[in-house]
Amino acid sequence: MIPFDYRRATDAEAAVDLVHGHPGATFLGGGTNLVDRMKLGVSEPEMLVDVSRLPYDTVEPLPGGGVRIGSAVPNSDLAAHPLIREQYPVLSQALLAGASGQLRNLATTGGNLLQRTRCVYFQDVTTPCNKREPGSGCSARGGYTRQHAILGASQACVATHPSDMAVALAMLDATVQVQGPDGSRKIPVAELHRLPGDEPERDTVLGQADLITAVDLPELAMATRSTYRKVRDRASYAFALVSVAAALDVADGTVRQARIAFGGLAHKPWRAARAEETLRGAPATEEAFRAAAEAELAEATPLADNAFKVPMSRNTLVSVLRDLA
Amino acid sequence: MRVSPRNSPAFGTEAAAVETGGTSLAAVAPAETAPAEVAPERLGASRERLDGPAKVTGTAPYAYEHPVEEPAYLHPVQATIARGRVTSIDTGAAEAVPGVLAVLTHTNAPRLADTEDAELAVLQSDAVAFRGQFVAAVVAETPESARHAADLVRVGYGEQPHEVELGPEGGTPAARTDHGDLEAAMASAAVVLDRTYTTPMQHNNPMEPHTTIAQWTADGLTLHESTQGVYSVRSVVAPVFGLDPEQVQVFAPHVGGGFGSKGLPHAPLVLTALAAQRSGGRPVKFAVTRQQMFALTGHRTPTSQRIRLAADDRGRLSAIGHDALEHTARIKEFSEGSSTASGIMYAAPNRRITQRLVPRDVPVTSWMRAPGHCPGMHVLETAMDEMAQACGVDPVEFRIRNEPELDPLSGKPFSSRNLVACLREGARRFDWQRRDPAAGVRREGDWLVGTGVAASTYPTHVFPGSSARIRYEGGRYAVFIGAADLGTGAWTALAQIAAEALEVPFEVVDPHIGSTEFPTATVAGGSTGITSWGSAIVQAATSFRDQYGTQPPEGAEAEGATQPNPDAERFSMHAFGAQFAEVRVHADTGEIRVPRMLGVFAAGRIVNARTARSQLIGGMTMGLSMALHEHSVLDSRFGHVVNHDFAGYHIAAHADVDSIEAAWIDEHDPHVNPMGTKGIGEIGIVGAAAAVGNAAYHATGVRVRDLPLTPEKFLR
């Protein structure tokens, strides 16, 4: 941990200005991941700009339908909010499947999206890691890879994104509102996080001074019966081996629309477009669900310790769709 | 955690058939100082913890919290190679950090008087024997500046090839027992089993980290230490620093868990005391971080264990073979002794038990939660389940059928042995008789359901060398002994023992423990705390009543020490138990959950029903954790444990523990010690993991022979 400067921003523009002017500056939300990384020497910001007190702490219906979630809303408040529980149960379930009660009380909506991988080599400054130190090599390849990616990984990085909430948001086609040095813009959550490629140090498409101010959920009738299923080693307080966020619109035994995202399989929440396409118009049967899962996983590239993730994610998806149908 | 309530601490008519010699507590007249309405104490009562109010109000001082004047803070620098030498250290940037008082390296650290114990020879040479070893340390005004400066120390290494992995072969024999002819029995038996099982490297992770406050004064060294024994610290540390034992004062009134890892001093203590020689007399504080704990405070070796069993067609064992392979640090030999319990568990005329040790470039192995018996009984009891299946005999009945009359190794009688009573009582409570023996056939919704059983045992010892002092003042009895309470309830249990021995009410006894100001006490380890310290207290009480009778004068004082046990050579002394578990495995995902555990134990007299149950279900929870989760992943390329935090090294959390119940039979053993106690620190964990694994097999038909039982092992 290095000595650092601490500033508290009064509004979003001031926060962005503070960070924009300092290459070593970064935003501080709940701090549940960033402060850990600072202690470990994984992140060494010279200045923290605290945005946790900015007025983005409400969950409100949007005029044209849908819901706006302020980026400073704590995970526990969001999970318990009646609008979320009634209209987007998948999001409430995903939040409650993440971390612990104490962490959820502190962690914010914006911060949850921007938490970084828990790859053991990323978190250990004594081992090479391309994400932490570009060009130093990937220690996970040839090492302990039980938690690592089977989809969309690169030679440079096989890390997974740890968020549960982000998987639900990707499935729901949520968008993030971003305040940056050049004004505000919207980014779909499904496009917020990157695949590692040759730049695994970049988790998202955001710039250093881009601040997430809100997450917007679209109006989505089928989301009222959405669900989140997380498979993990412990009954609670463990990162996903595999997770599935899904919603299914079935009429007369035929799938009209499926929405599916996987967690624990890739560098980003994995929206399962192939599986969704396979299911469109298909009978709502176990065989069709299995075919959809296999279509999505056809290009999976397991590592030494995580070949199990292929059958586990297939079975989990089939099980979730069976329950939803 | 849902715990089934029990009002009665003891039950069980099955045990009535065993020897009921009662206890040999000193027979003294009732104390007239006792208020008439409060009866003299009898062991077995359910007593609230004396230290409970202080703990729940946050006023019980743990090692780091003792107020000291002007403390300085230490943060270490750890080796990033697993074997080799330090060739250069640049401390310039670290020394330039504001608030840094000293940077210690092997080139400038004070010399130790005795470096025979290589684990404790901290900063005494340039040699690196494992990754994570101390190579430097910073002492500073704040923990933050110490940590920052430590990150700035630049260390150069001459690296040598290292080896950390334990293979299936190799090693030097550490022990061997041969009775009869194992090979011949295997060749001629109706049913045989020959399987190899593994248990992974595991780490003790007490909630309170290993913590030291060290201060040098004109009188010597004062330590506030999180330890399982203040006198163990004194006796080990004094020669290392060239001091007389009396020059080392150690205080540990409250300890936040140890599980063996705080049984003996480790390198962090020595480093802190060294650093305190460079702090201008100021006390130096160091709390080991969670990550550092995976390299510096001991661990359990991984094991590879081969079990061979032979039986006739009625399920009577003719041979037991148990070969254990373990690793040990190259710099300090420690044998886990995984195959030991196979000597006494079951009758068989032919028996071979071996242990082999493989030196590796790993941190030191040490005591962890029932050393030896925990991994050894896990595999023996898994193999017994497999063998019962192969013989077509119910696994409870199979164990009963192979119950020995005498200790199979020594031929001595057991001082008491109630394994069969535990199995029968557990089976009754668990409704075992309705169990369908077929594996993989019960399904409730998406979950496959099964039940399993395993036996448990732990040896009963009294360590010699504890003393206690009792002083009468103001109508109350103060009891002094340098014992330790790791959160187990020793404060309370020792007061109960003293009250019973003095024949006074519990309420008039005030225990004083956790300090070298009080008489010598042995370590809280090997389930010997209560047996050893209690024996000394009973002796002191006897001496007190002998000298002063029932109406002692103000200030009356007497001491007593543990006495040699005339029965120790005549009997084989062990506690036993039976563990039962129900397991559910998700048919699609392989997730494994344990909705129900029951342990029934025969561990002599139980001192405090409330804290005993807590300790036993704690042990069972650790067994559950071992079964499902715990696995230190050693990366052979780097040589260190890479999942070195609680996100990576899973320990059972609340949601993993559902119904868990501990019970005991009313066992009276007059031979073990004056109280008739056997110690319950360890027996709760032994066999618990096997019961879970056996239940998982019963649920799924999948036999997992390599812990932990993670979901992928059940995935279809």
Coordinates of N, CA and C in Angstrom, one line a residue, chain A residues 112-302:
Chain A
N112 N -19.8 -2.4 -7.9 CA -20.0 -3.8 -8.2 C -19.7 -4.1 -9.7
L113 N -20.1 -3.3 -10.6 CA -19.8 -3.5 -12.0 C -18.3 -3.4 -12.3
L114 N -17.6 -2.6 -11.5 CA -16.2 -2.3 -11.8 C -15.3 -3.1 -10.9
Q115 N -15.8 -4.0 -10.1 CA -14.8 -4.8 -9.3 C -14.0 -5.6 -10.3
R116 N -12.9 -6.1 -9.9 CA -11.9 -6.7 -10.7 C -11.8 -8.2 -10.4
T117 N -11.2 -9.0 -11.3 CA -11.1 -10.4 -11.1 C -10.5 -10.8 -9.8
R118 N -10.9 -11.9 -9.3 CA -10.2 -12.5 -8.1 C -9.2 -13.6 -8.5
C119 N -8.8 -13.7 -9.8 CA -7.7 -14.6 -10.2 C -6.6 -14.5 -9.2
V120 N -6.2 -15.6 -8.6 CA -5.3 -15.6 -7.5 C -3.9 -15.0 -7.9
Y121 N -3.6 -15.1 -9.2 CA -2.3 -14.6 -9.7 C -2.4 -13.0 -9.9
F122 N -3.6 -12.6 -10.3 CA -3.8 -11.1 -10.4 C -3.7 -10.5 -9.0
Q123 N -4.1 -11.2 -8.0 CA -4.2 -10.6 -6.6 C -2.8 -10.8 -5.9
D124 N -1.9 -11.4 -6.5 CA -0.6 -11.7 -5.9 C 0.5 -11.1 -6.6
V125 N 1.1 -10.0 -6.1 CA 2.1 -9.2 -6.8 C 3.4 -9.9 -7.0
T126 N 3.5 -11.1 -6.3 CA 4.8 -11.8 -6.5 C 4.8 -12.8 -7.7
T127 N 3.6 -12.8 -8.4 CA 3.6 -13.7 -9.6 C 3.2 -12.8 -10.8
P128 N 3.8 -13.2 -12.0 CA 3.5 -12.5 -13.2 C 2.0 -12.5 -13.5
C129 N 1.5 -11.4 -14.1 CA 0.1 -11.3 -14.5 C 0.0 -10.2 -15.5
N130 N -0.5 -10.5 -16.7 CA -0.7 -9.6 -17.8 C -1.7 -8.5 -17.5
K131 N -2.7 -8.8 -16.7 CA -3.7 -7.9 -16.4 C -3.2 -6.8 -15.4
R132 N -2.4 -7.2 -14.5 CA -1.8 -6.3 -13.5 C -0.6 -5.6 -14.0
E133 N 0.2 -6.3 -14.8 CA 1.5 -5.8 -15.3 C 1.6 -6.3 -16.7
P134 N 1.1 -5.5 -17.7 CA 1.0 -5.9 -19.1 C 2.4 -6.4 -19.6
G135 N 2.3 -7.6 -20.3 CA 3.5 -8.1 -20.8 C 4.3 -9.0 -19.9
S136 N 3.9 -9.1 -18.6 CA 4.7 -9.9 -17.7 C 4.4 -11.4 -17.8
G137 N 3.3 -11.8 -18.5 CA 2.9 -13.2 -18.7 C 1.7 -13.5 -17.8
C138 N 1.1 -14.7 -18.2 CA -0.1 -15.1 -17.5 C 0.3 -16.3 -16.6
S139 N 0.2 -16.2 -15.3 CA 0.6 -17.3 -14.4 C -0.5 -18.3 -14.3
A140 N -1.7 -17.9 -14.6 CA -2.8 -18.9 -14.5 C -2.7 -20.0 -15.5
R141 N -2.3 -19.7 -16.7 CA -2.0 -20.7 -17.7 C -0.9 -21.6 -17.2
G142 N -1.2 -22.9 -17.0 CA -0.2 -23.8 -16.4 C -0.3 -23.8 -14.9
G143 N -1.2 -23.0 -14.3 CA -1.3 -23.0 -12.9 C -2.7 -23.4 -12.4
Y144 N -3.2 -22.8 -11.4 CA -4.4 -23.1 -10.8 C -5.6 -22.4 -11.5
T145 N -6.4 -23.2 -12.2 CA -7.3 -22.5 -13.1 C -8.8 -23.0 -12.9
R146 N -9.1 -23.4 -11.7 CA -10.4 -24.0 -11.4 C -11.5 -22.9 -11.6
Q147 N -11.1 -21.6 -11.2 CA -12.1 -20.5 -11.3 C -12.1 -19.8 -12.7
H148 N -11.3 -20.3 -13.6 CA -11.0 -19.4 -14.8 C -12.0 -19.7 -15.9
A149 N -11.7 -18.9 -17.0 CA -12.6 -18.8 -18.1 C -12.6 -20.0 -19.1
I150 N -13.8 -20.3 -19.6 CA -13.8 -21.3 -20.7 C -14.3 -20.7 -22.0
L151 N -14.8 -19.5 -21.9 CA -15.3 -18.8 -23.1 C -14.6 -17.4 -23.3
G152 N -14.2 -17.1 -24.5 CA -13.8 -15.7 -24.8 C -12.4 -15.3 -24.2
A153 N -11.6 -16.3 -23.7 CA -10.4 -16.0 -23.2 C -9.3 -15.7 -24.2
S154 N -8.2 -15.2 -23.9 CA -7.1 -15.0 -24.8 C -5.8 -15.7 -24.3
Q155 N -4.8 -15.7 -25.1 CA -3.5 -16.2 -24.7 C -3.0 -15.4 -23.5
A156 N -3.4 -14.1 -23.5 CA -2.8 -13.2 -22.5 C -3.5 -13.4 -21.1
C157 N -4.8 -13.8 -21.2 CA -5.6 -13.7 -19.9 C -6.7 -14.7 -20.0
V158 N -6.9 -15.4 -18.9 CA -8.0 -16.4 -18.8 C -8.9 -16.1 -17.5
A159 N -8.8 -14.8 -17.1 CA -9.5 -14.4 -15.9 C -11.0 -14.4 -16.1
T160 N -11.8 -14.5 -15.0 CA -13.3 -14.3 -15.1 C -13.7 -13.1 -14.4
H161 N -14.8 -12.5 -14.8 CA -15.4 -11.4 -14.1 C -16.2 -11.9 -12.9
P162 N -16.0 -11.4 -11.7 CA -16.6 -12.0 -10.5 C -18.0 -11.6 -10.2
S163 N -18.5 -10.6 -10.8 CA -19.8 -10.0 -10.4 C -21.0 -10.9 -10.7
D164 N -21.9 -11.1 -9.8 CA -23.2 -11.7 -10.0 C -24.2 -10.7 -10.6
M165 N -24.2 -9.5 -10.0 CA -25.1 -8.5 -10.4 C -25.0 -8.2 -11.9
A166 N -23.8 -8.1 -12.4 CA -23.5 -7.8 -13.8 C -24.1 -8.8 -14.8
V167 N -24.2 -10.1 -14.3 CA -24.7 -11.1 -15.2 C -26.2 -10.9 -15.3
A168 N -26.9 -10.5 -14.2 CA -28.3 -10.3 -14.3 C -28.6 -9.0 -15.2
L169 N -27.7 -8.0 -15.0 CA -27.9 -6.8 -15.8 C -27.7 -7.0 -17.3
A170 N -26.7 -7.8 -17.6 CA -26.5 -8.2 -19.0 C -27.7 -8.9 -19.6
M171 N -28.3 -9.8 -18.9 CA -29.4 -10.5 -19.4 C -30.6 -9.6 -19.6
L172 N -30.7 -8.6 -18.7 CA -31.9 -7.7 -18.8 C -31.7 -6.5 -19.8
D173 N -30.6 -6.5 -20.5 CA -30.3 -5.4 -21.5 C -30.2 -4.1 -20.7
A174 N -29.7 -4.0 -19.6 CA -29.5 -2.8 -18.9 C -28.5 -1.9 -19.5
T175 N -28.6 -0.6 -19.3 CA -27.5 0.3 -19.8 C -27.0 1.1 -18.6
V176 N -25.7 1.5 -18.8 CA -25.1 2.4 -17.7 C -25.1 3.8 -18.3
Q177 N -25.4 4.7 -17.4 CA -25.2 6.2 -17.7 C -23.8 6.6 -17.2
V178 N -23.1 7.1 -18.1 CA -21.7 7.5 -17.8 C -21.4 9.0 -17.9
Q179 N -20.8 9.5 -16.9 CA -20.4 10.9 -17.0 C -18.9 10.9 -17.2
G180 N -18.5 11.5 -18.3 CA -17.1 11.6 -18.6 C -16.6 13.0 -18.8
P181 N -15.3 13.2 -19.1 CA -14.7 14.5 -19.4 C -15.4 15.2 -20.5
D182 N -16.0 14.5 -21.4 CA -16.7 15.1 -22.6 C -18.2 15.1 -22.5
G183 N -18.7 14.9 -21.3 CA -20.2 14.8 -21.1 C -20.6 13.5 -20.8
S184 N -21.9 13.3 -20.9 CA -22.5 12.0 -20.5 C -22.9 11.1 -21.8
R185 N -22.9 9.8 -21.5 CA -23.3 8.9 -22.6 C -23.8 7.6 -22.0
K186 N -24.4 6.8 -22.8 CA -25.0 5.5 -22.4 C -24.3 4.4 -23.0
I187 N -24.1 3.3 -22.2 CA -23.4 2.1 -22.7 C -24.2 0.9 -22.3
P188 N -24.6 0.0 -23.2 CA -25.2 -1.2 -22.7 C -24.3 -2.0 -21.8
V189 N -24.8 -2.6 -20.7 CA -24.0 -3.3 -19.8 C -23.3 -4.5 -20.5
A190 N -24.0 -5.1 -21.5 CA -23.4 -6.2 -22.2 C -22.1 -5.7 -23.0
E191 N -22.0 -4.4 -23.3 CA -20.9 -3.9 -24.0 C -19.9 -3.2 -23.1
L192 N -20.2 -3.1 -21.8 CA -19.4 -2.4 -20.9 C -18.0 -3.1 -20.6
H193 N -18.2 -4.4 -20.3 CA -17.0 -5.2 -20.1 C -16.4 -5.7 -21.4
R194 N -15.1 -5.9 -21.4 CA -14.4 -6.3 -22.6 C -14.0 -7.8 -22.5
L195 N -13.7 -8.4 -23.6 CA -12.9 -9.7 -23.5 C -11.5 -9.3 -23.5
P196 N -10.6 -10.2 -22.9 CA -9.2 -9.7 -22.6 C -8.4 -9.4 -23.9
G197 N -8.5 -10.2 -24.9 CA -7.7 -10.0 -26.1 C -6.2 -9.7 -25.7
D198 N -5.6 -8.7 -26.4 CA -4.2 -8.4 -26.1 C -4.1 -7.3 -25.0
E199 N -5.2 -6.9 -24.5 CA -5.2 -5.8 -23.5 C -6.0 -6.2 -22.3
P200 N -5.5 -7.3 -21.6 CA -6.3 -7.7 -20.4 C -6.3 -6.7 -19.3
E201 N -5.4 -5.7 -19.3 CA -5.4 -4.7 -18.3 C -6.6 -3.9 -18.3
R202 N -7.3 -3.9 -19.5 CA -8.6 -3.1 -19.6 C -9.8 -4.0 -19.4
D203 N -10.4 -3.8 -18.3 CA -11.6 -4.6 -18.0 C -12.8 -4.2 -18.7
T204 N -12.9 -2.8 -18.9 CA -14.1 -2.2 -19.5 C -13.7 -1.3 -20.6
V205 N -14.8 -0.7 -21.3 CA -14.5 0.3 -22.3 C -14.4 1.7 -21.7
L206 N -14.6 1.8 -20.4 CA -14.6 3.1 -19.8 C -13.2 3.7 -19.8
G207 N -13.1 5.0 -19.9 CA -11.8 5.7 -19.7 C -11.6 5.9 -18.2
Q208 N -10.4 6.4 -17.9 CA -10.0 6.5 -16.5 C -10.9 7.5 -15.7
A209 N -11.4 8.5 -16.4 CA -12.2 9.5 -15.7 C -13.7 9.4 -16.0
D210 N -14.1 8.2 -16.6 CA -15.5 8.0 -16.8 C -16.1 7.5 -15.5
L211 N -17.2 8.2 -15.1 CA -17.9 7.8 -13.8 C -19.3 7.3 -14.2
I212 N -19.6 6.1 -13.7 CA -21.0 5.5 -13.8 C -21.9 6.3 -12.8
T213 N -22.9 6.9 -13.3 CA -23.8 7.6 -12.4 C -25.1 6.8 -12.2
A214 N -25.5 5.9 -13.1 CA -26.7 5.2 -13.0 C -26.7 4.0 -13.8
V215 N -27.6 3.0 -13.5 CA -27.9 1.9 -14.3 C -29.4 1.9 -14.7
D216 N -29.7 1.8 -15.9 CA -31.1 1.9 -16.3 C -31.6 0.5 -16.7
L217 N -32.7 0.1 -16.2 CA -33.3 -1.2 -16.6 C -34.5 -0.9 -17.5
P218 N -34.5 -1.6 -18.7 CA -35.7 -1.4 -19.5 C -36.9 -2.1 -19.0
E219 N -38.1 -1.6 -19.4 CA -39.3 -2.2 -19.1 C -39.3 -3.6 -19.8
L220 N -39.6 -4.7 -19.0 CA -39.4 -6.0 -19.6 C -40.4 -6.9 -18.9
A221 N -41.5 -7.2 -19.6 CA -42.5 -8.0 -18.9 C -42.0 -9.4 -18.5
M222 N -41.3 -10.0 -19.4 CA -40.8 -11.4 -19.1 C -39.9 -11.5 -17.9
A223 N -39.3 -10.3 -17.5 CA -38.4 -10.3 -16.4 C -39.1 -10.6 -15.1
T224 N -40.4 -10.4 -15.0 CA -41.0 -10.7 -13.7 C -40.9 -12.2 -13.3
R225 N -40.6 -13.0 -14.3 CA -40.4 -14.4 -13.9 C -39.0 -14.8 -14.2
S226 N -38.1 -13.9 -14.1 CA -36.7 -14.2 -14.4 C -36.0 -14.8 -13.1
T227 N -34.9 -15.5 -13.3 CA -34.3 -16.1 -12.2 C -32.7 -16.1 -12.3
Y228 N -32.1 -16.3 -11.1 CA -30.6 -16.4 -11.1 C -30.2 -17.6 -10.3
R229 N -29.4 -18.4 -10.9 CA -28.9 -19.6 -10.3 C -27.4 -19.6 -10.3
K230 N -26.9 -19.7 -9.0 CA -25.4 -19.7 -8.9 C -24.9 -21.0 -8.3
V231 N -24.0 -21.6 -9.0 CA -23.4 -22.8 -8.5 C -22.0 -22.5 -7.9
R232 N -21.8 -22.9 -6.7 CA -20.5 -22.5 -6.1 C -20.1 -23.6 -5.0
D233 N -18.9 -23.5 -4.5 CA -18.4 -24.5 -3.6 C -19.1 -24.5 -2.3
R234 N -19.4 -23.3 -1.8 CA -20.0 -23.1 -0.5 C -21.5 -22.7 -0.7
A235 N -22.3 -22.9 0.3 CA -23.7 -22.5 0.2 C -23.8 -21.0 0.1
S236 N -22.9 -20.3 0.6 CA -22.9 -18.8 0.5 C -21.5 -18.3 0.5
Y237 N -21.3 -17.1 0.2 CA -20.0 -16.4 0.3 C -18.9 -17.1 -0.5
A238 N -19.2 -17.3 -1.8 CA -18.2 -17.9 -2.6 C -18.5 -17.4 -4.1
F239 N -17.4 -17.2 -4.8 CA -17.6 -16.7 -6.2 C -18.2 -17.9 -7.0
A240 N -18.9 -17.5 -8.1 CA -19.6 -18.6 -8.9 C -18.5 -19.5 -9.6
L241 N -18.8 -20.8 -9.6 CA -18.1 -21.6 -10.5 C -18.8 -21.4 -11.9
V242 N -20.1 -21.4 -11.8 CA -21.0 -21.1 -13.0 C -22.2 -20.4 -12.4
S243 N -22.7 -19.4 -13.1 CA -24.1 -18.9 -12.8 C -24.8 -18.7 -14.1
V244 N -26.2 -18.7 -13.9 CA -27.1 -18.4 -15.0 C -28.1 -17.4 -14.6
A245 N -28.3 -16.4 -15.4 CA -29.4 -15.5 -15.3 C -30.3 -15.7 -16.5
A246 N -31.6 -15.9 -16.3 CA -32.4 -16.3 -17.4 C -33.9 -15.8 -17.2
A247 N -34.5 -15.6 -18.4 CA -36.0 -15.4 -18.4 C -36.5 -16.0 -19.7
L248 N -37.7 -16.5 -19.6 CA -38.2 -17.3 -20.7 C -39.7 -16.9 -21.0
D249 N -39.9 -16.7 -22.3 CA -41.3 -16.4 -22.7 C -41.8 -17.5 -23.5
V250 N -42.7 -18.3 -22.9 CA -43.2 -19.5 -23.5 C -44.7 -19.4 -23.8
A251 N -45.2 -19.7 -25.0 CA -46.6 -19.7 -25.3 C -46.9 -21.0 -26.0
D252 N -47.9 -21.7 -25.5 CA -48.4 -22.9 -26.1 C -47.2 -23.9 -26.3
G253 N -46.4 -24.0 -25.3 CA -45.3 -25.0 -25.4 C -44.2 -24.6 -26.3
T254 N -44.2 -23.4 -26.8 CA -43.1 -22.9 -27.7 C -42.4 -21.7 -27.1
V255 N -41.1 -21.7 -27.2 CA -40.4 -20.6 -26.7 C -40.5 -19.4 -27.7
R256 N -41.1 -18.3 -27.2 CA -41.1 -17.1 -28.0 C -39.8 -16.3 -27.9
Q257 N -39.3 -16.2 -26.7 CA -38.1 -15.5 -26.5 C -37.4 -16.1 -25.3
A258 N -36.1 -16.2 -25.4 CA -35.3 -16.6 -24.2 C -34.2 -15.5 -24.0
R259 N -33.9 -15.2 -22.7 CA -32.8 -14.3 -22.4 C -31.9 -15.1 -21.4
I260 N -30.7 -15.2 -21.8 CA -29.8 -16.0 -21.0 C -28.4 -15.3 -20.9
A261 N -27.9 -15.3 -19.7 CA -26.5 -14.8 -19.5 C -25.8 -15.8 -18.5
F262 N -24.5 -16.0 -18.8 CA -23.7 -16.9 -17.9 C -22.7 -16.0 -17.1
G263 N -22.5 -16.4 -15.8 CA -21.4 -15.8 -15.1 C -20.4 -16.9 -14.8
G264 N -19.2 -16.5 -14.4 CA -18.1 -17.4 -14.1 C -17.5 -18.1 -15.2
L265 N -17.8 -17.8 -16.4 CA -17.3 -18.5 -17.6 C -16.3 -17.6 -18.4
A266 N -16.4 -16.3 -18.2 CA -15.6 -15.4 -19.1 C -15.2 -14.2 -18.5
H267 N -14.4 -13.4 -19.2 CA -13.9 -12.1 -18.7 C -14.9 -11.1 -18.5
K268 N -16.2 -11.4 -19.0 CA -17.3 -10.5 -18.9 C -18.5 -11.3 -18.7
P269 N -19.6 -10.7 -18.2 CA -20.9 -11.4 -18.2 C -21.2 -11.9 -19.6
W270 N -21.5 -13.2 -19.7 CA -21.6 -13.8 -21.1 C -23.0 -14.0 -21.5
R271 N -23.4 -13.0 -22.3 CA -24.8 -13.1 -22.9 C -24.8 -14.2 -23.9
A272 N -25.7 -15.2 -23.7 CA -25.7 -16.4 -24.5 C -26.5 -16.2 -25.8
A273 N -26.1 -15.5 -26.7 CA -26.8 -15.1 -27.9 C -27.2 -16.4 -28.7
R274 N -26.2 -17.3 -28.8 CA -26.5 -18.5 -29.6 C -27.5 -19.4 -29.0
A275 N -27.5 -19.5 -27.7 CA -28.5 -20.3 -27.0 C -29.9 -19.7 -27.2
E276 N -29.9 -18.3 -27.1 CA -31.2 -17.6 -27.2 C -31.7 -17.8 -28.6
E277 N -30.8 -17.7 -29.6 CA -31.3 -17.9 -31.0 C -31.8 -19.3 -31.3
T278 N -31.1 -20.3 -30.7 CA -31.4 -21.7 -30.9 C -32.8 -21.9 -30.3
L279 N -33.1 -21.2 -29.3 CA -34.4 -21.5 -28.6 C -35.6 -20.8 -29.2
R280 N -35.3 -19.7 -30.0 CA -36.4 -19.0 -30.5 C -37.3 -19.9 -31.4
G281 N -38.6 -20.0 -31.0 CA -39.5 -20.8 -31.8 C -39.4 -22.3 -31.5
A282 N -38.4 -22.7 -30.6 CA -38.2 -24.1 -30.4 C -39.3 -24.6 -29.3
P283 N -39.5 -25.9 -29.3 CA -40.4 -26.4 -28.2 C -39.7 -26.2 -26.9
A284 N -40.5 -26.0 -25.9 CA -40.0 -25.8 -24.5 C -39.8 -27.1 -23.8
T285 N -38.8 -27.9 -24.4 CA -38.5 -29.2 -23.9 C -37.1 -29.3 -23.4
E286 N -36.8 -30.3 -22.6 CA -35.5 -30.5 -22.0 C -34.5 -30.7 -23.2
E287 N -34.9 -31.4 -24.3 CA -34.0 -31.7 -25.4 C -33.6 -30.3 -26.0
A288 N -34.6 -29.4 -26.2 CA -34.3 -28.2 -26.8 C -33.4 -27.3 -25.9
F289 N -33.6 -27.4 -24.6 CA -32.8 -26.6 -23.7 C -31.3 -27.1 -23.8
R290 N -31.2 -28.4 -23.8 CA -29.9 -29.0 -23.9 C -29.2 -28.6 -25.2
A291 N -30.0 -28.7 -26.3 CA -29.4 -28.3 -27.6 C -28.9 -26.8 -27.5
A292 N -29.7 -26.0 -26.9 CA -29.3 -24.6 -26.8 C -28.0 -24.4 -26.0
A293 N -28.0 -25.1 -24.9 CA -26.8 -25.0 -24.0 C -25.6 -25.5 -24.8
E294 N -25.7 -26.6 -25.5 CA -24.6 -27.1 -26.3 C -24.2 -26.2 -27.4
A295 N -25.1 -25.6 -28.0 CA -24.8 -24.6 -29.1 C -23.9 -23.5 -28.5
E296 N -24.3 -23.0 -27.3 CA -23.5 -21.9 -26.7 C -22.1 -22.3 -26.3
L297 N -22.0 -23.6 -25.8 CA -20.8 -24.1 -25.3 C -19.9 -24.8 -26.3
A298 N -20.3 -24.8 -27.5 CA -19.6 -25.5 -28.6 C -18.1 -25.1 -28.7
E299 N -17.9 -23.8 -28.5 CA -16.6 -23.3 -28.6 C -15.9 -23.1 -27.3
A300 N -16.4 -23.7 -26.3 CA -15.7 -23.6 -25.0 C -14.3 -24.2 -25.0
T301 N -13.4 -23.5 -24.4 CA -12.0 -24.0 -24.4 C -11.6 -24.1 -22.9
P302 N -11.8 -25.3 -22.3 CA -11.5 -25.4 -20.9 C -9.9 -25.5 -20.7

